[in-house]
Amino acid sequence: MKFFNLLNFFFKRKVNSFVDNQSFQDTASDYFGVIQFQHQNFKSWKEFHAKILSNVKSAKGQGAKFILFPAGMNIELYTSDEGTLSDGQISKAADEVLKIFCAVASSENVYIAYADLVRGQRVFHMIGNTGKEMKGKIFEIYGSIVSFMDEDIPDDVKVVLNPLLLKKWTGDYESFGHAWLFSQQKYVYSLESYIVGDHFIGQSGIYSPIEATESMSGIIKQAQSKILEEILVSHLDFNLIDEIRMKKDLKSYARLLNK
Amino acid sequence: MKIYMGSILSSTEFTKFDLGITFGTEVSSFGKWIRSTDGGILFEDSGFGIYQRKWRIPITLDEIVFQTDLRIATLYNEELRMRDLLLKIPSLKIDLVVGYLRNQNYNPYELIASGWGCAQTTGIPTILVNVAGENVNYSFFTKMNEFNDGMIVLSDRYTMINFQFEKKEYTQNNKEAQEK
């Protein structure tokens, strides 16, 4: 745990200064955002809608055209514990959340991804900038292939998404490493988003292979806090990923791996 | 099982161990040693070479395995970060991974990505020999759980660990299943 704190300290000094100094003018379409969402137990779906809209506007204000929300967005509309809800009530909340995200994506002209949590399982949603849910396992967004984090992602995927929900009593080092490690082992960008506050904890981030960052950390942006709301936005350079993959000579191992 | 990691000269500080892991020296010593070099990796028993792997893309997965008291997989540089390869390692019934990472400058992130990452993905204890410029250091990682973060030894010049390995049964049936 101490070691991860040391890593974070090291990266905050070196990486943030590098990333923050990048211009938003490069190619606006390649800006990806992550919302570290503050758990609030909303009293009504209108309140929830307003909050989502506010988050999206803030991320969009920083240039984001694609925004990842965490897993468990449906629980924000639960009036009581999931265990006491019927399947019909759970399904209704999920439909309401989907409608809200579709309306916001359409009105703000952004892509949005998030996940519901139903009986402990994540149900992923990808919504296009027209406000319609996109079906399938991989998605083409602004010319790059995006997928939710999965072992079976095709080789042409450049960005993986990992919406998560972590209970506070889980070892907090478990909130580090999933997406970052996936970036190191699959040579992709990764976006990880958590619900925080109350009894949830997590540290959202935008990661890349270490070779794609000046400080060789693989951390492009990472939330400063594990309990407070934050919005992270960064430009992702897909040509850089292609260059790194070519240098690594990964194709030479394809025969050995029966690919 | 007691495993020493470090130079053969420093190993005299420790009276008895079951396996030594070292880098580069040509000096042989009594006991069982895994010696990594820039060109490859060897397993020696009292100076006799038993297994050898050159650092190149293997023809078959069998090439990376040393069948000693433990069943050891040997990986180097990029291999330690190839998720698809790492996910195949458990099917080889491996007890321990010994990795070799050569880089120009010490980089803790690369060390963690290669060693800790290998242990998390395979679920198998991993020893990493990291040669950064002129410095050689040794690390030992395990799969993290609710009690520890999986970093048992981090970049020591020499050290000894005492670890209880869960030895896996490797039989002809395993081999046939793996070949299929």
Coordinates of C-alpha atoms in Angstrom, one line a residue:
Chain A
M1 CA 0.0 0.0 0.0
K2 CA 2.8 2.4 0.9
F3 CA 4.4 1.6 -2.4
F4 CA 1.2 2.7 -4.3
N5 CA 1.1 5.9 -2.3
L6 CA 4.7 6.5 -3.3
L7 CA 3.8 5.9 -7.0
N8 CA 1.0 8.3 -6.8
F9 CA 3.1 11.0 -5.3
F10 CA 5.8 10.4 -7.9
F11 CA 3.2 10.6 -10.7
K12 CA 1.4 13.7 -9.4
R13 CA 4.7 15.7 -9.5
K14 CA 5.8 14.5 -12.9
V15 CA 2.8 13.4 -15.0
N16 CA 0.1 16.0 -14.1
S17 CA 2.4 18.9 -15.1
F18 CA 3.0 17.2 -18.4
V19 CA -0.6 16.3 -19.2
D20 CA -2.1 19.5 -18.0
N21 CA 0.1 21.5 -20.2
Q22 CA -1.2 19.8 -23.3
S23 CA -3.4 21.9 -25.5
F24 CA -7.0 21.2 -26.0
Q25 CA -6.7 22.3 -29.5
D26 CA -5.0 19.2 -30.9
T27 CA -8.1 17.3 -32.1
A28 CA -11.1 17.9 -30.0
S29 CA -12.8 14.7 -31.0
D30 CA -10.2 12.6 -29.3
Y31 CA -10.9 13.9 -25.8
F32 CA -12.2 11.3 -23.4
G33 CA -13.6 12.0 -20.0
V34 CA -14.2 10.0 -16.8
I35 CA -16.6 11.0 -14.0
Q36 CA -15.8 9.9 -10.5
F37 CA -19.4 10.1 -9.3
Q38 CA -20.5 11.1 -5.9
H39 CA -23.1 8.7 -4.4
Q40 CA -26.1 10.8 -3.3
N41 CA -29.3 8.6 -3.1
F42 CA -31.4 10.9 -5.2
K43 CA -35.0 11.7 -4.1
S44 CA -36.3 11.8 -7.7
W45 CA -35.2 11.0 -11.2
K46 CA -35.4 14.7 -12.1
E47 CA -32.8 15.5 -9.5
F48 CA -30.7 12.6 -10.9
H49 CA -31.1 13.9 -14.5
A50 CA -30.0 17.4 -13.4
K51 CA -26.9 15.9 -11.7
I52 CA -25.9 13.8 -14.8
L53 CA -26.5 16.8 -17.1
S54 CA -24.3 19.0 -14.8
N55 CA -21.5 16.3 -14.9
V56 CA -21.7 16.0 -18.6
K57 CA -21.6 19.8 -19.2
S58 CA -18.5 20.1 -16.9
A59 CA -16.7 17.3 -18.8
K60 CA -17.8 18.7 -22.1
G61 CA -16.6 22.1 -21.0
Q62 CA -13.1 20.6 -20.7
G63 CA -13.3 19.2 -24.2
A64 CA -14.7 15.7 -23.7
K65 CA -16.7 14.2 -26.4
F66 CA -16.9 10.7 -24.8
I67 CA -17.7 10.4 -21.1
L68 CA -17.5 7.3 -18.9
F69 CA -19.7 7.0 -15.8
P70 CA -19.2 4.3 -13.2
A71 CA -21.0 1.0 -12.6
G72 CA -24.1 1.0 -10.4
M73 CA -25.8 4.1 -11.7
N74 CA -29.2 2.4 -11.3
I75 CA -28.6 2.1 -7.5
E76 CA -28.8 5.9 -7.4
L77 CA -32.5 5.7 -8.0
Y78 CA -33.2 2.9 -5.5
T79 CA -35.2 4.0 -2.5
S80 CA -34.2 1.0 -0.5
D81 CA -31.6 -1.9 -0.6
E82 CA -31.5 -3.9 -3.8
G83 CA -32.3 -7.1 -1.8
T84 CA -35.7 -5.8 -0.9
L85 CA -36.6 -4.7 -4.5
S86 CA -38.5 -6.9 -7.0
D87 CA -37.1 -7.7 -10.4
G88 CA -39.7 -5.3 -11.8
Q89 CA -38.6 -2.4 -9.6
I90 CA -35.0 -3.0 -10.5
S91 CA -35.8 -3.2 -14.2
K92 CA -37.9 0.0 -14.0
A93 CA -35.0 1.9 -12.3
A94 CA -32.6 0.7 -15.0
D95 CA -35.0 1.8 -17.8
E96 CA -35.3 5.2 -16.1
V97 CA -31.5 5.6 -15.9
L98 CA -31.1 4.6 -19.6
K99 CA -33.7 7.2 -20.6
I100 CA -31.9 9.9 -18.7
F101 CA -28.5 9.1 -20.2
C102 CA -30.0 8.9 -23.7
A103 CA -31.6 12.3 -23.3
V104 CA -28.4 13.9 -22.0
A105 CA -26.2 12.3 -24.7
S106 CA -28.6 13.6 -27.3
S107 CA -28.9 17.1 -25.9
E108 CA -25.2 17.5 -25.3
N109 CA -24.1 15.6 -28.5
V110 CA -21.6 13.3 -26.6
Y111 CA -21.1 9.6 -26.3
I112 CA -21.8 8.2 -22.8
A113 CA -20.9 4.8 -21.3
Y114 CA -21.9 3.4 -17.9
A115 CA -23.0 0.2 -16.2
D116 CA -25.9 -0.8 -14.1
L117 CA -25.4 -3.3 -11.3
V118 CA -28.1 -5.9 -11.2
R119 CA -27.9 -8.6 -8.5
G120 CA -24.1 -8.1 -8.3
Q121 CA -23.6 -8.3 -12.1
R122 CA -22.6 -5.3 -14.3
V123 CA -24.8 -4.5 -17.3
F124 CA -22.9 -2.3 -19.7
H125 CA -24.5 0.5 -21.7
M126 CA -23.0 2.6 -24.6
I127 CA -25.0 5.5 -25.8
G128 CA -24.3 7.3 -29.1
N129 CA -24.3 11.0 -29.5
T130 CA -27.7 10.8 -31.2
G131 CA -29.1 9.6 -27.9
K132 CA -29.6 5.9 -29.0
E133 CA -28.1 3.0 -27.2
M134 CA -25.5 1.2 -29.3
K135 CA -25.5 -2.6 -29.2
G136 CA -22.6 -5.0 -29.6
K137 CA -19.2 -5.7 -27.9
I138 CA -17.1 -3.1 -29.7
F139 CA -17.9 0.4 -30.8
E140 CA -16.3 2.7 -33.3
I141 CA -16.1 6.2 -31.8
Y142 CA -14.5 9.0 -33.6
G143 CA -12.5 6.6 -35.7
S144 CA -11.1 4.4 -32.9
I145 CA -12.4 1.1 -31.6
V146 CA -13.7 1.2 -28.0
S147 CA -14.7 -1.8 -25.9
F148 CA -15.7 -2.5 -22.3
M149 CA -12.8 -4.3 -20.5
D150 CA -12.9 -8.0 -21.4
E151 CA -10.3 -10.8 -22.0
D152 CA -11.7 -11.4 -25.5
I153 CA -11.2 -7.9 -26.9
P154 CA -10.1 -7.9 -30.6
D155 CA -6.6 -6.6 -31.4
D156 CA -7.8 -3.5 -33.0
V157 CA -9.4 -2.1 -29.8
K158 CA -7.6 1.0 -28.7
V159 CA -9.6 2.1 -25.6
V160 CA -11.1 -0.1 -22.9
L161 CA -13.7 1.0 -20.4
N162 CA -14.0 -0.2 -16.9
P163 CA -16.9 1.2 -14.9
L164 CA -16.6 -0.1 -11.3
L165 CA -18.2 0.0 -7.9
L166 CA -16.2 -0.9 -4.8
K167 CA -17.4 -1.2 -1.3
K168 CA -15.4 0.7 1.3
W169 CA -14.4 -2.3 3.4
T170 CA -12.6 -3.9 0.4
G171 CA -8.8 -3.5 0.6
D172 CA -8.3 -0.1 -1.0
Y173 CA -5.3 -1.2 -3.0
E174 CA -7.8 -3.2 -5.0
S175 CA -9.0 0.0 -6.4
F176 CA -5.6 0.4 -8.1
G177 CA -4.4 -1.7 -10.9
H178 CA -7.3 -3.2 -12.9
A179 CA -7.4 -0.9 -15.8
W180 CA -3.8 0.3 -15.4
L181 CA -2.5 -3.3 -15.6
F182 CA -4.8 -4.0 -18.5
S183 CA -3.2 -1.1 -20.4
Q184 CA 0.3 -2.4 -19.7
Q185 CA -0.6 -5.9 -20.9
K186 CA -2.8 -5.2 -23.9
Y187 CA -1.2 -1.9 -25.0
V188 CA -4.5 0.0 -25.0
Y189 CA -5.7 3.2 -23.3
S190 CA -8.0 2.5 -20.4
L191 CA -10.7 4.5 -18.6
E192 CA -11.8 3.5 -15.1
S193 CA -14.6 5.1 -13.2
Y194 CA -15.9 4.7 -9.7
I195 CA -18.8 5.8 -7.6
V196 CA -17.4 7.3 -4.4
G197 CA -18.7 8.7 -1.1
D198 CA -20.9 7.1 1.6
H199 CA -19.9 3.5 1.7
F200 CA -18.2 3.4 -1.7
I201 CA -14.5 4.1 -2.5
G202 CA -12.3 4.2 -5.6
Q203 CA -9.8 6.1 -7.5
S204 CA -10.8 6.7 -11.1
G205 CA -8.2 7.2 -13.8
I206 CA -7.2 7.4 -17.4
Y207 CA -4.3 5.1 -18.2
S208 CA -2.0 4.1 -21.1
P209 CA 1.0 1.8 -21.6
I210 CA 3.9 3.2 -19.7
E211 CA 5.7 3.9 -23.0
A212 CA 3.0 6.4 -23.9
T213 CA 3.7 8.7 -21.0
E214 CA 6.7 11.0 -20.6
S215 CA 7.3 9.9 -17.0
M216 CA 7.0 6.2 -18.0
S217 CA 4.2 5.7 -15.4
G218 CA 1.3 4.8 -17.6
I219 CA -0.9 7.2 -15.6
I220 CA -2.3 10.0 -17.8
K221 CA -4.8 11.3 -15.2
Q222 CA -5.9 10.0 -11.9
A223 CA -8.4 11.3 -9.3
Q224 CA -6.7 13.1 -6.4
S225 CA -9.3 11.7 -4.0
K226 CA -10.8 8.3 -3.4
I227 CA -14.0 9.8 -1.8
L228 CA -14.8 13.0 -3.6
E229 CA -16.3 13.7 -7.0
E230 CA -13.8 14.5 -9.8
I231 CA -13.9 14.9 -13.5
L232 CA -10.9 13.8 -15.5
V233 CA -10.5 14.6 -19.2
S234 CA -7.6 13.9 -21.5
H235 CA -6.6 13.7 -25.1
L236 CA -5.7 10.2 -26.3
D237 CA -3.2 9.9 -29.2
F238 CA -4.0 6.7 -31.0
N239 CA -1.0 6.9 -33.4
L240 CA 1.2 6.6 -30.3
I241 CA -0.5 3.3 -29.4
D242 CA 0.1 2.0 -32.9
E243 CA 3.8 2.9 -32.8
I244 CA 4.3 1.2 -29.4
R245 CA 2.5 -2.0 -30.5
M246 CA 4.8 -2.1 -33.6
K247 CA 7.9 -1.8 -31.5
K248 CA 6.8 -4.5 -29.2
D249 CA 6.7 -7.1 -32.0
L250 CA 3.6 -8.7 -30.5
K251 CA 2.7 -10.4 -33.7
S252 CA 5.7 -12.7 -33.5
Y253 CA 4.0 -14.5 -30.6
A254 CA 0.7 -15.0 -32.4
R255 CA 1.6 -18.5 -33.6
L256 CA 2.6 -19.6 -30.1
L257 CA -0.8 -18.3 -28.8
N258 CA -2.8 -20.0 -31.6
K259 CA -4.0 -16.6 -32.9
Chain B
M1 CA 10.9 -23.6 0.6
K2 CA 13.8 -21.3 1.0
I3 CA 14.9 -19.3 -2.0
Y4 CA 17.9 -17.0 -2.0
M5 CA 18.0 -14.2 -4.5
G6 CA 21.2 -12.2 -5.1
S7 CA 24.9 -12.7 -6.1
I8 CA 26.6 -16.0 -5.4
L9 CA 29.2 -14.2 -3.3
S10 CA 26.5 -12.7 -1.0
S11 CA 24.9 -16.0 -0.6
T12 CA 27.5 -17.1 1.9
E13 CA 25.7 -14.9 4.4
F14 CA 22.9 -17.5 4.3
T15 CA 23.6 -21.0 5.6
K16 CA 21.1 -23.1 3.8
F17 CA 18.5 -22.6 1.0
D18 CA 16.8 -24.9 -1.5
L19 CA 17.2 -22.7 -4.6
G20 CA 19.3 -19.7 -5.6
I21 CA 18.4 -17.1 -8.2
T22 CA 21.3 -15.0 -9.5
F23 CA 22.4 -13.0 -12.5
G24 CA 25.2 -13.3 -14.9
T25 CA 28.1 -14.8 -12.9
E26 CA 30.2 -17.5 -14.5
V27 CA 31.2 -18.8 -11.0
S28 CA 29.4 -22.1 -10.2
S29 CA 28.4 -23.1 -6.7
F30 CA 27.0 -26.1 -4.9
G31 CA 23.3 -26.4 -4.8
K32 CA 20.5 -25.6 -7.2
W33 CA 20.7 -22.3 -9.0
I34 CA 18.8 -20.4 -11.6
R35 CA 21.2 -18.1 -13.4
S36 CA 19.8 -15.5 -15.7
T37 CA 22.0 -13.6 -18.2
D38 CA 21.4 -11.1 -21.0
G39 CA 21.3 -14.0 -23.4
G40 CA 19.2 -16.5 -21.6
I41 CA 18.5 -18.4 -18.4
L42 CA 19.9 -21.7 -17.0
F43 CA 19.1 -24.1 -14.2
E44 CA 22.2 -25.7 -12.7
D45 CA 22.6 -28.3 -10.0
S46 CA 26.0 -28.1 -8.4
G47 CA 27.6 -26.7 -11.5
F48 CA 25.9 -29.1 -14.0
G49 CA 23.6 -27.4 -16.5
I50 CA 20.2 -29.1 -16.5
Y51 CA 18.0 -26.7 -18.4
Q52 CA 18.7 -23.7 -20.6
R53 CA 16.5 -21.2 -22.4
K54 CA 17.8 -18.6 -24.8
W55 CA 16.0 -15.3 -24.8
R56 CA 14.2 -15.6 -28.1
I57 CA 10.6 -16.3 -29.2
P58 CA 10.0 -19.9 -28.2
I59 CA 8.9 -22.5 -30.8
T60 CA 6.7 -24.2 -28.3
L61 CA 5.5 -23.4 -24.8
D62 CA 7.5 -26.3 -23.4
E63 CA 10.6 -24.3 -24.1
I64 CA 9.8 -21.9 -21.3
V65 CA 9.4 -24.6 -18.6
F66 CA 12.1 -25.9 -16.3
Q67 CA 11.0 -29.1 -14.4
T68 CA 12.9 -28.9 -11.1
D69 CA 11.6 -29.5 -7.6
L70 CA 9.2 -26.8 -8.7
R71 CA 7.8 -26.4 -12.1
I72 CA 9.2 -23.1 -13.2
A73 CA 8.2 -20.9 -16.2
T74 CA 10.9 -18.5 -17.5
L75 CA 9.8 -15.3 -19.1
Y76 CA 11.7 -12.2 -20.3
N77 CA 11.0 -8.5 -21.0
E78 CA 7.9 -8.1 -23.2
E79 CA 6.7 -11.7 -22.4
L80 CA 6.1 -10.6 -18.8
R81 CA 3.5 -8.1 -20.1
M82 CA 1.8 -10.2 -22.8
R83 CA -1.6 -10.9 -21.3
D84 CA -2.5 -13.6 -23.8
L85 CA 0.7 -15.5 -23.0
L86 CA 0.3 -15.0 -19.2
L87 CA -3.2 -16.4 -19.3
K88 CA -1.8 -19.6 -20.9
I89 CA 0.7 -20.1 -18.1
P90 CA -1.6 -21.6 -15.5
S91 CA -2.5 -24.4 -17.9
L92 CA 1.2 -25.5 -17.8
K93 CA 0.7 -26.3 -14.1
I94 CA 3.5 -23.9 -13.2
D95 CA 4.5 -23.4 -9.5
L96 CA 6.8 -20.4 -9.9
V97 CA 7.6 -17.8 -12.6
V98 CA 11.1 -16.5 -12.9
G99 CA 11.2 -13.4 -15.0
Y100 CA 14.1 -11.3 -16.4
L101 CA 13.6 -7.6 -17.1
R102 CA 16.4 -5.6 -18.7
N103 CA 16.0 -1.8 -18.9
Q104 CA 18.3 1.2 -19.2
N105 CA 17.1 2.9 -16.1
Y106 CA 15.2 1.7 -13.0
N107 CA 11.5 2.3 -13.5
P108 CA 9.2 1.2 -10.6
Y109 CA 6.2 1.2 -12.9
E110 CA 7.8 -1.1 -15.4
L111 CA 8.9 -3.3 -12.6
I112 CA 5.3 -3.5 -11.2
A113 CA 3.8 -3.9 -14.6
S114 CA 6.1 -6.8 -15.4
G115 CA 6.5 -8.7 -12.0
W116 CA 3.4 -7.8 -10.0
G117 CA 1.3 -7.8 -13.1
C118 CA 2.5 -11.3 -14.0
A119 CA 1.6 -12.6 -10.5
Q120 CA -1.8 -11.0 -10.7
T121 CA -2.7 -12.3 -14.1
T122 CA -1.3 -15.8 -13.8
G123 CA -2.0 -16.2 -10.0
I124 CA 1.4 -17.7 -9.7
P125 CA 4.2 -16.4 -7.4
T126 CA 6.7 -14.5 -9.5
I127 CA 10.4 -13.7 -9.0
L128 CA 11.8 -10.9 -11.1
V129 CA 15.4 -10.3 -11.8
N130 CA 15.6 -6.7 -12.9
V131 CA 18.9 -5.4 -14.5
A132 CA 18.7 -1.7 -14.8
G133 CA 21.9 -0.3 -16.2
E134 CA 24.6 -1.5 -13.9
N135 CA 22.3 -2.4 -11.1
V136 CA 20.7 -5.8 -10.5
N137 CA 17.8 -6.2 -8.1
Y138 CA 15.4 -8.9 -7.2
S139 CA 11.7 -8.8 -6.4
F140 CA 9.1 -11.4 -5.3
F141 CA 5.4 -11.0 -6.0
T142 CA 2.3 -13.1 -5.3
K143 CA -1.4 -12.7 -6.1
M144 CA -2.8 -10.0 -3.9
N145 CA -5.6 -10.7 -1.6
E146 CA -7.5 -9.0 1.2
F147 CA -4.5 -9.2 3.5
N148 CA -1.6 -8.1 1.3
D149 CA -0.9 -6.2 -1.9
G150 CA 1.2 -9.0 -3.4
M151 CA 4.6 -7.2 -3.1
I152 CA 6.6 -9.5 -0.8
V153 CA 10.1 -8.3 -1.8
L154 CA 10.6 -5.2 -3.8
S155 CA 13.9 -4.5 -5.5
D156 CA 16.4 -5.9 -3.0
R157 CA 20.0 -6.4 -4.0
Y158 CA 20.0 -9.7 -2.2
T159 CA 17.5 -11.5 0.1
M160 CA 16.1 -14.8 1.1
I161 CA 12.4 -15.8 1.2
N162 CA 10.7 -18.7 2.8
F163 CA 7.6 -19.5 0.9
Q164 CA 5.2 -22.4 1.0
F165 CA 4.4 -23.2 -2.6
E166 CA 1.2 -25.0 -3.6
K167 CA 2.7 -27.6 -5.8
K168 CA 0.5 -28.5 -8.7
E169 CA 0.1 -32.0 -10.1
Y170 CA 1.7 -32.3 -13.5
T171 CA 0.9 -35.5 -15.3
Q172 CA 0.9 -36.8 -18.9
N173 CA -2.8 -36.0 -18.9
N174 CA -2.0 -32.4 -18.2
K175 CA 0.4 -32.4 -21.1
E176 CA -2.1 -33.9 -23.5
A177 CA -4.8 -31.4 -22.4
Q178 CA -2.4 -28.5 -22.9
E179 CA -1.3 -29.7 -26.4
K180 CA -5.0 -29.9 -27.4

